GROMACS .gro file of C-alpha atoms in nm:
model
  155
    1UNK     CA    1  14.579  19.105  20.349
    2UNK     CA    2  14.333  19.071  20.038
    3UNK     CA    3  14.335  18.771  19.861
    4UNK     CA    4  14.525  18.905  19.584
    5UNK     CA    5  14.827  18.952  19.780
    6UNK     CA    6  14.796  18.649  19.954
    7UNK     CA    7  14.781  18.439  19.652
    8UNK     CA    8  15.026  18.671  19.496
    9UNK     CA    9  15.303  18.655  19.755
   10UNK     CA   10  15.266  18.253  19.784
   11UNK     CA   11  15.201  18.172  19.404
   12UNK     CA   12  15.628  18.027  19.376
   13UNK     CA   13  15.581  17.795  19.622
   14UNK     CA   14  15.216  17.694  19.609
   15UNK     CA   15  15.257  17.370  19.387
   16UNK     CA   16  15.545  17.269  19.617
   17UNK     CA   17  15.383  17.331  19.957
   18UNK     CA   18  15.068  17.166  19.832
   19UNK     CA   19  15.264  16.826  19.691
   20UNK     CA   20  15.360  16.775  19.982
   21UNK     CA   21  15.009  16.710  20.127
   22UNK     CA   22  14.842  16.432  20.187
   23UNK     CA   23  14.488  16.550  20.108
   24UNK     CA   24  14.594  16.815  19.846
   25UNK     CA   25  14.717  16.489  19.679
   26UNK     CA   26  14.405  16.295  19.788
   27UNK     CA   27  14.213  16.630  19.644
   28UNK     CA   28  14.370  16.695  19.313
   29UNK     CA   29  14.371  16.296  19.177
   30UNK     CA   30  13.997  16.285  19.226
   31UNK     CA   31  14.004  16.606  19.025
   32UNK     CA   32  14.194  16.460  18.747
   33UNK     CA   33  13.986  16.153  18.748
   34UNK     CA   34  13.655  16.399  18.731
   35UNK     CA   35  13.834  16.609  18.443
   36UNK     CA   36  13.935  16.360  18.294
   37UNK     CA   37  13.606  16.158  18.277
   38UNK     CA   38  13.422  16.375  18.068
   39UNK     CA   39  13.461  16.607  17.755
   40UNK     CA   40  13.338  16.923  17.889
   41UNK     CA   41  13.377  17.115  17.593
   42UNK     CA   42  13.457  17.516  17.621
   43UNK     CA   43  13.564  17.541  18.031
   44UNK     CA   44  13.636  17.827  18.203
   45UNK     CA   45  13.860  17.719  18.510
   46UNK     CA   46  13.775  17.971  18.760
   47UNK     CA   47  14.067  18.024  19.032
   48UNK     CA   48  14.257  17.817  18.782
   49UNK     CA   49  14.582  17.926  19.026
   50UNK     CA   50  14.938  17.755  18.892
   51UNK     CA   51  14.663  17.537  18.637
   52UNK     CA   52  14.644  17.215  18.808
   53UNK     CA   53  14.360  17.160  18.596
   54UNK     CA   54  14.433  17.308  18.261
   55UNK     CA   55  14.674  17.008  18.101
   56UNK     CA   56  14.374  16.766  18.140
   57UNK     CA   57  14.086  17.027  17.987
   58UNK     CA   58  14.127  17.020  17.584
   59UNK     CA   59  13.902  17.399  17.540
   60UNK     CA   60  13.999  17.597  17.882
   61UNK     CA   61  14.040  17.933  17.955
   62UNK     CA   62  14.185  17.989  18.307
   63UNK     CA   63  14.140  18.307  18.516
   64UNK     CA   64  14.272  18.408  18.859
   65UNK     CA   65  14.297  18.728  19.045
   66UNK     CA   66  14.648  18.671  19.105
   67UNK     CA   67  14.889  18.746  18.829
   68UNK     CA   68  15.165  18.522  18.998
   69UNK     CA   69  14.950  18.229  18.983
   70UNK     CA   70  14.866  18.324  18.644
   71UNK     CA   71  15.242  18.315  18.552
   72UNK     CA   72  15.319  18.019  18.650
   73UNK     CA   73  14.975  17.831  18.474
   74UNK     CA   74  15.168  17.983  18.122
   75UNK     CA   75  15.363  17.663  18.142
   76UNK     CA   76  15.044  17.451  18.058
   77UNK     CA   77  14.974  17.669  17.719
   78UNK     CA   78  14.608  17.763  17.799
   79UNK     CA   79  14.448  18.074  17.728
   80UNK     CA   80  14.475  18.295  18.045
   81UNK     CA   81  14.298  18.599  18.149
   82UNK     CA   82  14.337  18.767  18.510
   83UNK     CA   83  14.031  18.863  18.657
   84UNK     CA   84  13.792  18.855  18.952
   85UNK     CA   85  13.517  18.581  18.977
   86UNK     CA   86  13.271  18.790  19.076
   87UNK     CA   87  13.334  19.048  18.711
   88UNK     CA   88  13.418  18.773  18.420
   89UNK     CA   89  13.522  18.978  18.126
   90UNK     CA   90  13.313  18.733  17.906
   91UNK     CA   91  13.039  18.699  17.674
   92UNK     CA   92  12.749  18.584  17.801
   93UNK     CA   93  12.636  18.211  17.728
   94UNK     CA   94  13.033  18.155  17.623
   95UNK     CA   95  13.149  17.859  17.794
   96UNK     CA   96  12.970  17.510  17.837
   97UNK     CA   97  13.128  17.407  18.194
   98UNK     CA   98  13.271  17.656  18.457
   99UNK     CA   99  13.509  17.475  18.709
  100UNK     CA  100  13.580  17.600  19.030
  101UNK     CA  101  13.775  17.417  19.279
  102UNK     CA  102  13.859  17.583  19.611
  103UNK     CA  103  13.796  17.925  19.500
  104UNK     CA  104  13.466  17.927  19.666
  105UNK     CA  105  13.635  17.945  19.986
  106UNK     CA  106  13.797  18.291  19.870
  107UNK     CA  107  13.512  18.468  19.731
  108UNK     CA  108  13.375  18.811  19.909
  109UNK     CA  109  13.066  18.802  19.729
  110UNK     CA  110  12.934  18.427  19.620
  111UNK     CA  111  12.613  18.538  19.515
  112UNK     CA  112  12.770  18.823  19.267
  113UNK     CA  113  12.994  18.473  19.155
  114UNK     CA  114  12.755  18.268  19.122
  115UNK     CA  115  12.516  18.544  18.904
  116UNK     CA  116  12.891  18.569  18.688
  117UNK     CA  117  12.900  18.208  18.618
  118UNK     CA  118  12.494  18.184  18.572
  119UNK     CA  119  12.564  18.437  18.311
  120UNK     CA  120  12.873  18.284  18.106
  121UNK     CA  121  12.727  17.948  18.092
  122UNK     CA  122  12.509  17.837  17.814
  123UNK     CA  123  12.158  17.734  17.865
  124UNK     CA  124  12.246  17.334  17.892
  125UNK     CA  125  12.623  17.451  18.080
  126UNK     CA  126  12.718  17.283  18.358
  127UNK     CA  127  12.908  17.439  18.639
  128UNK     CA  128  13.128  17.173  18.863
  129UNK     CA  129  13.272  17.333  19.200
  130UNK     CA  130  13.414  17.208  19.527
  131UNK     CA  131  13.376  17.427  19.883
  132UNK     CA  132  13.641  17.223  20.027
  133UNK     CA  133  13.931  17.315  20.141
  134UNK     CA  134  14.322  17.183  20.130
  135UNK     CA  135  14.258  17.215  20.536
  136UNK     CA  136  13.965  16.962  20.519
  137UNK     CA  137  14.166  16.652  20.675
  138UNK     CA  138  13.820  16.436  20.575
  139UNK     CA  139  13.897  16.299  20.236
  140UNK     CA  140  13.615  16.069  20.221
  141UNK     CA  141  13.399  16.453  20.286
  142UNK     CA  142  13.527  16.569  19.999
  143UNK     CA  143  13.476  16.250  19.781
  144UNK     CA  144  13.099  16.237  19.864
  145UNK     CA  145  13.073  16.663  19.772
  146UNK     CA  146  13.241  16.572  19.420
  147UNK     CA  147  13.072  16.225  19.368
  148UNK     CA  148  12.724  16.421  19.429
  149UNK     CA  149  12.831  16.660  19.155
  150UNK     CA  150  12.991  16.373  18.932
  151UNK     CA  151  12.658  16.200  18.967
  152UNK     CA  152  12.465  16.510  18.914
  153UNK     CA  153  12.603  16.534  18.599
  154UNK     CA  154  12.500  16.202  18.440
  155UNK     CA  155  12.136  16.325  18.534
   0.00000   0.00000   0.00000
């Protein structure tokens, strides 16, 4: 099954399944402690999904693959665009932070990502993203991967 689909056939229950885990829950108040921290200025949330991020970002745009997730982020009122990571129908030098939590994990081809967000970012942008996963049962792992970055940042 490509990732599309998956996300696609899961995207009405994904907030619900999720809430109901302990280290999704652990996971997603560290990220709204990080996003909430700092003004990042234009963000692109990358794998935004349902848009856990997007009511704590004041200038997002969020873009998925899956048009599901995508319909249910319209509740949160950003700007949406469905797309893959690895072709980001943007300008380059657009955005000042890319965010990308978890969708690491579902990329085919990081590097061609990675070259994507390289390219959207402005010279001084900062891209923030987590390679863990809803799976990882170590919160204090995933802590130390986002404190690094947090800290990274200040630098």
């Amino acid at each position: 099954m490509k990732i599309r689909d998956f996300y696609d056939s899961t995207a009405d229950s994904y907030d619900d399944r999720h809430s109901k885990n302990y280290a999704t829950d652990k996971m997603r108040n560290f990220e709204k402690k990080l996003v909430q921290k700092y003004d990042f200025g234009r963000t692109l949330d990358i794998g935004c999904g349902t848009g856990a991020h997007l009511p704590f970002l004041e200038n997002a745009v969020g873009v998925d693959i899956s048009s599901k997730m995508l319909e249910a982020a319209k509740k949160h009122g950003s700007p949406l665009v469905q797309c893959d990571a690895e072709k980001l129908p943007f300008a380059e030098s657009s955005f000042d932070t890319a965010l990308c939590m978890f969708t690491t994990l579902n990329l085919i081809n990081f590097n061609a990502a990675v070259r994507e967000i390289s390219r959207i970012l402005r010279p001084d942008g900062v891209a923030i993203a987590s390679a863990s996963s809803v799976w990882d049962r170590h919160d204090a792992s995933f802590a130390k991967k986002l404190f690094w970055t947090e800290s990274r940042r200040k630098n």
